[in-house]
Short mmCIF file of C-alpha atoms and ligand atoms in Angstrom, two decimals:
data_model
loop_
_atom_site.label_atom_id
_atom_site.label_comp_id
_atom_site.label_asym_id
_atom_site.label_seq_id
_atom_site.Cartn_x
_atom_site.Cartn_y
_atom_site.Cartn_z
CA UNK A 1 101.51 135.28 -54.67
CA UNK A 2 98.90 136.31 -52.04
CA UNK A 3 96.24 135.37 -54.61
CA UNK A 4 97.74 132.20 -55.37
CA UNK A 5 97.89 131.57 -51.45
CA UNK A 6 94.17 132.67 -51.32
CA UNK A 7 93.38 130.09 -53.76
CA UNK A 8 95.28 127.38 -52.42
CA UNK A 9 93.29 127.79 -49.24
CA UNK A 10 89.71 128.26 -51.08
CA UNK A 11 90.59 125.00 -53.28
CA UNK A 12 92.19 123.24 -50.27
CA UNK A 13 88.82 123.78 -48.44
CA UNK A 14 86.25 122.79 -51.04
CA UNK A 15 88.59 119.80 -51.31
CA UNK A 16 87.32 119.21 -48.28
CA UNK A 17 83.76 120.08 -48.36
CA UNK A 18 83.26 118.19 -51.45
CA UNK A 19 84.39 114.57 -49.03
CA UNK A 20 87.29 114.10 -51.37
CA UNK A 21 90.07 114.02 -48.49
CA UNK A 22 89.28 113.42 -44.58
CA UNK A 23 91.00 115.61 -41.78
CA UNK A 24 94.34 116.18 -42.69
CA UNK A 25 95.25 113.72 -45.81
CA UNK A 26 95.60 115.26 -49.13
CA UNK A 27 97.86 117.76 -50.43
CA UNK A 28 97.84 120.46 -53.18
CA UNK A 29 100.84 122.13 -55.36
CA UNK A 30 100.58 124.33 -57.70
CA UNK A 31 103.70 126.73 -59.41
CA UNK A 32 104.46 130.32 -58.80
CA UNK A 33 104.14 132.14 -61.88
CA UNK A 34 107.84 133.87 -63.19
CA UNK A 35 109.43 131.79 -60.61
CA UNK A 36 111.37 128.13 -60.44
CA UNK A 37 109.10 127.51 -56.82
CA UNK A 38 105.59 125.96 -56.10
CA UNK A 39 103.96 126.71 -53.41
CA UNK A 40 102.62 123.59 -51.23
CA UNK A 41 99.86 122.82 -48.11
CA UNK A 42 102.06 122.46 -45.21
CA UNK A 43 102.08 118.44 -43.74
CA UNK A 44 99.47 117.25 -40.74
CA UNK A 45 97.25 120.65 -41.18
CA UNK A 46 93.27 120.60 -40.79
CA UNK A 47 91.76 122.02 -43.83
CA UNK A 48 89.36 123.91 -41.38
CA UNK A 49 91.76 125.64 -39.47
CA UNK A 50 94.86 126.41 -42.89
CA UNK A 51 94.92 129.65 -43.38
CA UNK A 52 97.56 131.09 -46.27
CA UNK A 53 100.38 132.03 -44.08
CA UNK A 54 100.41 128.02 -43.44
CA UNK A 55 101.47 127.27 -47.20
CA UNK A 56 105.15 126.32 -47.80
CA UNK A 57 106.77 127.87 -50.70
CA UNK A 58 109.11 124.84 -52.65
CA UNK A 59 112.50 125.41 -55.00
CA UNK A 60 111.43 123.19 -57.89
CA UNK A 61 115.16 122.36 -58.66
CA UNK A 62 116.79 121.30 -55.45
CA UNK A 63 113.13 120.65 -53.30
CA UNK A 64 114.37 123.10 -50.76
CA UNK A 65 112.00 125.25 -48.33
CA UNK A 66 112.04 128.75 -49.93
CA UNK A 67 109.92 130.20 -47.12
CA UNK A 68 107.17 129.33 -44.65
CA UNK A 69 107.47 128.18 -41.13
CA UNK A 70 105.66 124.95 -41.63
CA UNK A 71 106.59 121.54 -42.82
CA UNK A 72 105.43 120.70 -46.58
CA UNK A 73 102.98 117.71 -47.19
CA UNK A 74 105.04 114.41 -46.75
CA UNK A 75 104.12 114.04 -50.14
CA UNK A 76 106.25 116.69 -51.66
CA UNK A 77 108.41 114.52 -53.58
CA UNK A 78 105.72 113.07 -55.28
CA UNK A 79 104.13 116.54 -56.11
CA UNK A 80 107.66 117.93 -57.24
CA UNK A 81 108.28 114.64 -59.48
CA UNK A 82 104.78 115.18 -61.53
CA UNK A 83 106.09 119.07 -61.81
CA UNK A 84 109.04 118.38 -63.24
CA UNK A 85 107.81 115.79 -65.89
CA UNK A 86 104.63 117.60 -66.93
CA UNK A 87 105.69 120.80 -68.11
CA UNK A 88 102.04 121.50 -69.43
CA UNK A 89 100.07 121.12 -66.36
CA UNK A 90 100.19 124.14 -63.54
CA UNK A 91 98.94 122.16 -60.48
CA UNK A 92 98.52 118.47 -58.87
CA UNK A 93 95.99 117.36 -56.11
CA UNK A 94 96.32 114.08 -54.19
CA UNK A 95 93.11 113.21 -52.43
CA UNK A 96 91.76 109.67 -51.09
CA UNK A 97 88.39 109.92 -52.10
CA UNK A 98 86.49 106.84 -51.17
CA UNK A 99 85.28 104.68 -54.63
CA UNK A 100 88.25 106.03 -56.36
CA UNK A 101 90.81 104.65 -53.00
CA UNK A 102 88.56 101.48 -53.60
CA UNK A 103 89.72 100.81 -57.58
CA UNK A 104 93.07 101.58 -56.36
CA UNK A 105 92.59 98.89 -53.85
CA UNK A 106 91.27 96.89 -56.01
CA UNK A 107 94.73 97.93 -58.40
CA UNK A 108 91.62 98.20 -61.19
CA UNK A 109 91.95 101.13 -63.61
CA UNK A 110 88.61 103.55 -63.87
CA UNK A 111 87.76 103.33 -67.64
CA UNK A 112 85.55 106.23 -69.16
CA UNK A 113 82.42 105.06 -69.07
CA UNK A 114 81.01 109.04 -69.43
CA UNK A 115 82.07 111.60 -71.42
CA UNK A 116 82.97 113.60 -68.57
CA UNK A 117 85.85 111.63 -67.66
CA UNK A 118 86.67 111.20 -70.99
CA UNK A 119 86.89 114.68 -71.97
CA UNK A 120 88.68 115.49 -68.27
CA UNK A 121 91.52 112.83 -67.33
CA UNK A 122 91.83 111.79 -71.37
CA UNK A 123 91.26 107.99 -70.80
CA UNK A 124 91.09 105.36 -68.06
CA UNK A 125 92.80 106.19 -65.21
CA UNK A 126 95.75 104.10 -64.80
CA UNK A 127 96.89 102.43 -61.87
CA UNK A 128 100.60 103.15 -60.87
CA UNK A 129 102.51 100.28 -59.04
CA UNK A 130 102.49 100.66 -55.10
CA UNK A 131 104.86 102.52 -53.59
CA UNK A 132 105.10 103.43 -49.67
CA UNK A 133 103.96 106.64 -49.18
CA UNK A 134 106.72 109.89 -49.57
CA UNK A 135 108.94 108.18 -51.17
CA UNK A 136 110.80 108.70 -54.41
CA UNK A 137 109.47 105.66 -56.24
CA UNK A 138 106.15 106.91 -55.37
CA UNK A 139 106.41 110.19 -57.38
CA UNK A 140 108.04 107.94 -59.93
CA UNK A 141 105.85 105.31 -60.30
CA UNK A 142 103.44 107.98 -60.39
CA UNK A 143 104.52 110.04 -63.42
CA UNK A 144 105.13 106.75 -65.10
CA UNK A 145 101.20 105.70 -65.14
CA UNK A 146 100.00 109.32 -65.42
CA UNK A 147 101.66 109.58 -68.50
CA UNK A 148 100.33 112.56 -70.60
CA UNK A 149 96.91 112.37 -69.01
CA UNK A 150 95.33 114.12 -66.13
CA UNK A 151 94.67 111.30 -63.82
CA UNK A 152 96.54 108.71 -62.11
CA UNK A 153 95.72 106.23 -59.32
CA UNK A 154 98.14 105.15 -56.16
CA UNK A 155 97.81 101.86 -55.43
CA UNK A 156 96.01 100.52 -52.31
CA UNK A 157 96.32 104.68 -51.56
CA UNK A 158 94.23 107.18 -53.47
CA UNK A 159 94.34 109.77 -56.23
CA UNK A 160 96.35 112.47 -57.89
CA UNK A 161 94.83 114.84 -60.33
CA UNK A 162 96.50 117.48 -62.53
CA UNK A 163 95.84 120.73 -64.07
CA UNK A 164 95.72 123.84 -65.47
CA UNK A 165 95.65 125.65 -62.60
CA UNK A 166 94.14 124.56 -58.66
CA UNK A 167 90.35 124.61 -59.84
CA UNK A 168 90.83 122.55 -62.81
CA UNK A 169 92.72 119.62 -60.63
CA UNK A 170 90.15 120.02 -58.24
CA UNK A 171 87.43 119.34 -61.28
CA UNK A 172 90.01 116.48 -62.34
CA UNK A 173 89.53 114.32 -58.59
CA UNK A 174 86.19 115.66 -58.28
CA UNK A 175 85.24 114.06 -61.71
CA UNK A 176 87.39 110.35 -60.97
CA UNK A 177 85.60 110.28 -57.98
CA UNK A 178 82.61 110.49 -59.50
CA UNK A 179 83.57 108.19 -62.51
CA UNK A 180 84.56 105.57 -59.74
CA UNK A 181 81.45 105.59 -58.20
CA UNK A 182 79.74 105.11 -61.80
CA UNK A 183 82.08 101.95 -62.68
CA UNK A 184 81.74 100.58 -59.28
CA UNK A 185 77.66 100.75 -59.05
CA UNK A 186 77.70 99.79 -62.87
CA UNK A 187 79.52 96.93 -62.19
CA UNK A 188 76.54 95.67 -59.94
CA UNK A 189 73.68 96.64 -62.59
CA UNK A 190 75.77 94.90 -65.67
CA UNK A 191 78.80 94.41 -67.38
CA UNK A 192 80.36 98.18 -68.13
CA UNK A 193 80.18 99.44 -71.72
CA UNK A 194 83.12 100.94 -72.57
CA UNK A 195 83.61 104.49 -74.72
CA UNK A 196 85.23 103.27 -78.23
CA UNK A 197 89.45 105.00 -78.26
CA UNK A 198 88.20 106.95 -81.23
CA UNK A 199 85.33 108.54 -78.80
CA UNK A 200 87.57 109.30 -76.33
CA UNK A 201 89.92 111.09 -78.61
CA UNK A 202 87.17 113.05 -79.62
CA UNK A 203 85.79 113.83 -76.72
CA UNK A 204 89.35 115.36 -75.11
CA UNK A 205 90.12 117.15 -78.23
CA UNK A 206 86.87 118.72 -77.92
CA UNK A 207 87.07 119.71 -74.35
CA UNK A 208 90.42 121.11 -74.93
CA UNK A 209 89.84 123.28 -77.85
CA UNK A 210 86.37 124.22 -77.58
CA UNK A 211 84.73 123.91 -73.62
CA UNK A 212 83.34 126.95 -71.96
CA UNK A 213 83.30 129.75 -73.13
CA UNK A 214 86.93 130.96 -74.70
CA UNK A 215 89.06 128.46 -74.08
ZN1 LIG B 301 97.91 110.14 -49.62
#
Protein backbone atom coordinates (compact mmCIF):
# COMPACT_ATOMS: atom_id res chain seq x y z
CA UNK A 1 0.00 0.00 0.00
CA UNK A 2 2.71 2.59 0.84
CA UNK A 3 4.22 1.83 -2.58
CA UNK A 4 1.08 2.13 -4.30
CA UNK A 5 0.61 5.59 -2.40
CA UNK A 6 4.23 6.48 -3.49
CA UNK A 7 3.25 5.92 -6.95
CA UNK A 8 0.09 7.59 -6.98
CA UNK A 9 1.94 10.70 -5.90
CA UNK A 10 5.05 10.21 -8.46
CA UNK A 11 2.33 9.59 -11.38
CA UNK A 12 0.02 12.30 -9.99
CA UNK A 13 3.02 14.73 -10.31
CA UNK A 14 4.43 13.93 -13.73
CA UNK A 15 0.74 14.26 -14.63
CA UNK A 16 1.41 17.45 -13.92
CA UNK A 17 4.76 18.22 -15.21
CA UNK A 18 3.97 16.71 -18.45
CA UNK A 19 0.87 19.96 -18.84
CA UNK A 20 -1.72 17.25 -19.01
CA UNK A 21 -3.95 18.69 -16.00
CA UNK A 22 -3.65 22.45 -14.56
CA UNK A 23 -3.66 23.15 -10.67
CA UNK A 24 -5.95 21.00 -9.13
CA UNK A 25 -8.20 19.25 -12.05
CA UNK A 26 -7.55 15.69 -12.77
CA UNK A 27 -7.82 12.70 -10.75
CA UNK A 28 -6.18 9.23 -10.58
CA UNK A 29 -7.54 5.65 -9.23
CA UNK A 30 -6.00 2.81 -9.28
CA UNK A 31 -7.01 -0.76 -7.12
CA UNK A 32 -5.40 -2.15 -4.07
CA UNK A 33 -4.06 -5.40 -4.81
CA UNK A 34 -5.93 -8.54 -2.57
CA UNK A 35 -8.45 -6.01 -1.64
CA UNK A 36 -12.22 -4.88 -2.92
CA UNK A 37 -10.78 -0.84 -2.41
CA UNK A 38 -8.95 1.66 -4.77
CA UNK A 39 -7.18 4.08 -3.58
CA UNK A 40 -8.02 7.76 -5.03
CA UNK A 41 -6.29 11.62 -5.15
CA UNK A 42 -8.22 13.41 -2.61
CA UNK A 43 -10.70 16.44 -4.36
CA UNK A 44 -9.34 20.34 -4.73
CA UNK A 45 -5.50 19.20 -3.91
CA UNK A 46 -2.38 20.92 -5.73
CA UNK A 47 -0.35 18.29 -7.32
CA UNK A 48 2.73 20.28 -5.91
CA UNK A 49 1.90 20.23 -2.49
CA UNK A 50 -0.10 16.01 -2.38
CA UNK A 51 1.84 14.11 -0.53
CA UNK A 52 0.61 10.17 0.09
CA UNK A 53 -1.02 10.56 3.37
CA UNK A 54 -3.50 12.90 1.16
CA UNK A 55 -4.82 9.79 -0.94
CA UNK A 56 -8.32 8.46 -0.03
CA UNK A 57 -8.67 4.82 0.14
CA UNK A 58 -12.39 3.79 -1.74
CA UNK A 59 -14.73 0.43 -1.00
CA UNK A 60 -15.28 -0.57 -4.63
CA UNK A 61 -18.74 -2.11 -3.71
CA UNK A 62 -20.65 0.45 -1.74
CA UNK A 63 -18.13 3.77 -2.79
CA UNK A 64 -17.60 4.31 0.86
CA UNK A 65 -14.40 6.15 2.45
CA UNK A 66 -12.29 3.23 3.81
CA UNK A 67 -9.71 5.61 5.28
CA UNK A 68 -8.05 8.98 4.74
CA UNK A 69 -8.97 12.29 6.16
CA UNK A 70 -9.52 13.97 2.87
CA UNK A 71 -12.35 14.22 0.46
CA UNK A 72 -11.97 11.92 -2.82
CA UNK A 73 -11.87 13.62 -6.35
CA UNK A 74 -15.52 14.78 -7.18
CA UNK A 75 -15.05 12.48 -9.82
CA UNK A 76 -15.12 9.29 -7.89
CA UNK A 77 -18.17 7.95 -9.30
CA UNK A 78 -16.94 8.15 -12.57
CA UNK A 79 -13.57 6.44 -11.61
CA UNK A 80 -15.51 3.66 -9.56
CA UNK A 81 -18.04 3.10 -12.66
CA UNK A 82 -14.95 2.38 -15.25
CA UNK A 83 -13.61 -0.07 -12.24
CA UNK A 84 -16.37 -1.94 -12.00
CA UNK A 85 -17.01 -2.52 -15.81
CA UNK A 86 -13.40 -3.10 -16.84
CA UNK A 87 -12.28 -5.89 -14.92
CA UNK A 88 -8.97 -6.03 -17.07
CA UNK A 89 -7.63 -2.66 -16.55
CA UNK A 90 -5.86 -1.76 -12.93
CA UNK A 91 -6.05 2.09 -13.10
CA UNK A 92 -7.97 5.23 -14.78
CA UNK A 93 -6.63 8.87 -15.20
CA UNK A 94 -8.89 11.83 -16.06
CA UNK A 95 -6.87 14.77 -17.24
CA UNK A 96 -7.96 17.95 -19.44
CA UNK A 97 -5.16 18.17 -21.57
CA UNK A 98 -5.53 20.99 -23.99
CA UNK A 99 -5.93 19.55 -27.97
CA UNK A 100 -7.46 16.50 -26.59
CA UNK A 101 -10.30 18.99 -24.26
CA UNK A 102 -10.47 20.72 -27.79
CA UNK A 103 -11.83 17.36 -29.91
CA UNK A 104 -14.00 16.85 -27.02
CA UNK A 105 -15.24 20.30 -27.57
CA UNK A 106 -15.44 19.89 -30.76
CA UNK A 107 -17.56 16.27 -29.70
CA UNK A 108 -14.96 14.93 -32.69
CA UNK A 109 -13.44 11.50 -32.01
CA UNK A 110 -9.32 11.33 -32.30
CA UNK A 111 -8.81 8.63 -35.02
CA UNK A 112 -5.29 6.82 -35.13
CA UNK A 113 -3.54 8.51 -37.42
CA UNK A 114 0.01 6.89 -35.77
CA UNK A 115 0.73 3.73 -34.71
CA UNK A 116 1.26 4.85 -31.34
CA UNK A 117 -2.21 5.50 -30.63
CA UNK A 118 -3.16 2.68 -32.40
CA UNK A 119 -1.20 0.22 -30.59
CA UNK A 120 -2.09 2.27 -27.05
CA UNK A 121 -5.96 3.27 -26.80
CA UNK A 122 -6.87 0.31 -29.62
CA UNK A 123 -8.74 2.71 -32.03
CA UNK A 124 -10.20 6.21 -32.26
CA UNK A 125 -11.02 7.58 -29.23
CA UNK A 126 -14.63 7.85 -28.85
CA UNK A 127 -16.53 10.62 -27.68
CA UNK A 128 -19.01 9.84 -24.77
CA UNK A 129 -22.27 11.99 -24.61
CA UNK A 130 -21.99 15.05 -22.13
CA UNK A 131 -22.71 14.64 -18.86
CA UNK A 132 -22.32 17.35 -15.91
CA UNK A 133 -19.45 16.69 -14.13
CA UNK A 134 -19.64 13.94 -10.86
CA UNK A 135 -22.46 12.64 -11.75
CA UNK A 136 -23.63 9.10 -12.32
CA UNK A 137 -24.46 9.43 -16.01
CA UNK A 138 -21.06 10.73 -16.39
CA UNK A 139 -19.27 7.50 -15.28
CA UNK A 140 -21.96 5.86 -17.37
CA UNK A 141 -21.83 7.51 -20.39
CA UNK A 142 -18.30 7.06 -19.93
CA UNK A 143 -17.91 3.25 -19.78
CA UNK A 144 -20.42 3.17 -22.55
CA UNK A 145 -17.97 4.97 -25.25
CA UNK A 146 -14.79 3.50 -23.68
CA UNK A 147 -15.97 0.28 -24.43
CA UNK A 148 -13.11 -2.33 -24.37
CA UNK A 149 -10.51 0.24 -25.32
CA UNK A 150 -8.17 2.35 -23.35
CA UNK A 151 -9.36 5.76 -24.18
CA UNK A 152 -12.41 7.69 -23.94
CA UNK A 153 -13.27 11.40 -24.36
CA UNK A 154 -15.81 13.65 -22.03
CA UNK A 155 -17.57 15.86 -23.90
CA UNK A 156 -16.94 19.65 -23.90
CA UNK A 157 -14.63 18.27 -20.63
CA UNK A 158 -11.46 16.28 -21.17
CA UNK A 159 -9.98 12.79 -21.01
CA UNK A 160 -9.93 9.52 -19.19
CA UNK A 161 -7.29 6.96 -19.83
CA UNK A 162 -7.00 3.37 -18.53
CA UNK A 163 -4.51 0.86 -17.65
CA UNK A 164 -2.52 -1.66 -16.50
CA UNK A 165 -1.33 -0.11 -13.72
CA UNK A 166 -0.77 4.14 -12.94
CA UNK A 167 2.24 4.46 -15.50
CA UNK A 168 0.58 2.79 -18.29
CA UNK A 169 -2.70 5.26 -17.97
CA UNK A 170 -0.40 7.93 -17.65
CA UNK A 171 1.31 6.69 -21.21
CA UNK A 172 -2.49 6.23 -22.35
CA UNK A 173 -3.41 10.45 -21.86
CA UNK A 174 0.05 11.25 -22.50
CA UNK A 175 -0.20 9.48 -25.97
CA UNK A 176 -4.17 11.04 -26.86
CA UNK A 177 -2.77 14.14 -26.10
CA UNK A 178 -0.29 13.83 -28.35
CA UNK A 179 -2.48 12.07 -31.07
CA UNK A 180 -4.85 15.20 -30.68
CA UNK A 181 -2.37 17.53 -31.37
CA UNK A 182 -1.34 15.39 -34.59
CA UNK A 183 -5.13 15.29 -35.95
CA UNK A 184 -5.68 18.82 -35.07
CA UNK A 185 -2.34 20.34 -36.89
CA UNK A 186 -3.00 17.63 -39.67
CA UNK A 187 -6.19 18.86 -40.21
CA UNK A 188 -4.57 22.31 -41.25
CA UNK A 189 -1.75 20.67 -43.58
CA UNK A 190 -4.49 18.22 -45.41
CA UNK A 191 -7.19 16.00 -45.17
CA UNK A 192 -6.12 13.12 -42.37
CA UNK A 193 -5.23 9.67 -43.70
CA UNK A 194 -6.64 7.27 -41.73
CA UNK A 195 -4.88 3.72 -40.41
CA UNK A 196 -6.93 0.84 -42.38
CA UNK A 197 -9.20 -1.43 -39.14
CA UNK A 198 -7.04 -4.33 -40.21
CA UNK A 199 -3.78 -2.07 -39.25
CA UNK A 200 -5.07 -1.16 -36.22
CA UNK A 201 -5.84 -4.65 -35.16
CA UNK A 202 -2.48 -5.42 -35.87
CA UNK A 203 -0.89 -2.92 -34.41
CA UNK A 204 -2.75 -3.52 -30.70
CA UNK A 205 -2.29 -7.17 -30.94
CA UNK A 206 1.25 -6.50 -31.39
CA UNK A 207 1.72 -4.09 -28.61
CA UNK A 208 -0.07 -6.36 -26.34
CA UNK A 209 1.69 -9.54 -26.90
CA UNK A 210 5.02 -8.55 -27.90
CA UNK A 211 6.15 -4.60 -26.67
CA UNK A 212 9.13 -4.14 -24.46
CA UNK A 213 10.86 -6.36 -23.34
CA UNK A 214 8.72 -9.45 -21.61
CA UNK A 215 5.51 -8.53 -21.79
ZN1 LIG B 1 -12.53 16.82 -15.19
Amino acid sequence: MIQLKQQMIDTAKEMYDRGLVASVWGNLSARIPNTEWILVTPSGVDYRLMGPEDLVVIDMETGDIVAGKLKPTSELQMHLAILRARPDINAVMHTHSIFASACSAAHKEIPPLVEDIAQVVGGSVSVARYALPGTPELGANAVKALGKKNAVLLANHGVVGVGDDLMDALRVCTIVEKGAHIYAVTKTIGAPVLLSLDDVEYLRNAYRNHYGQDK
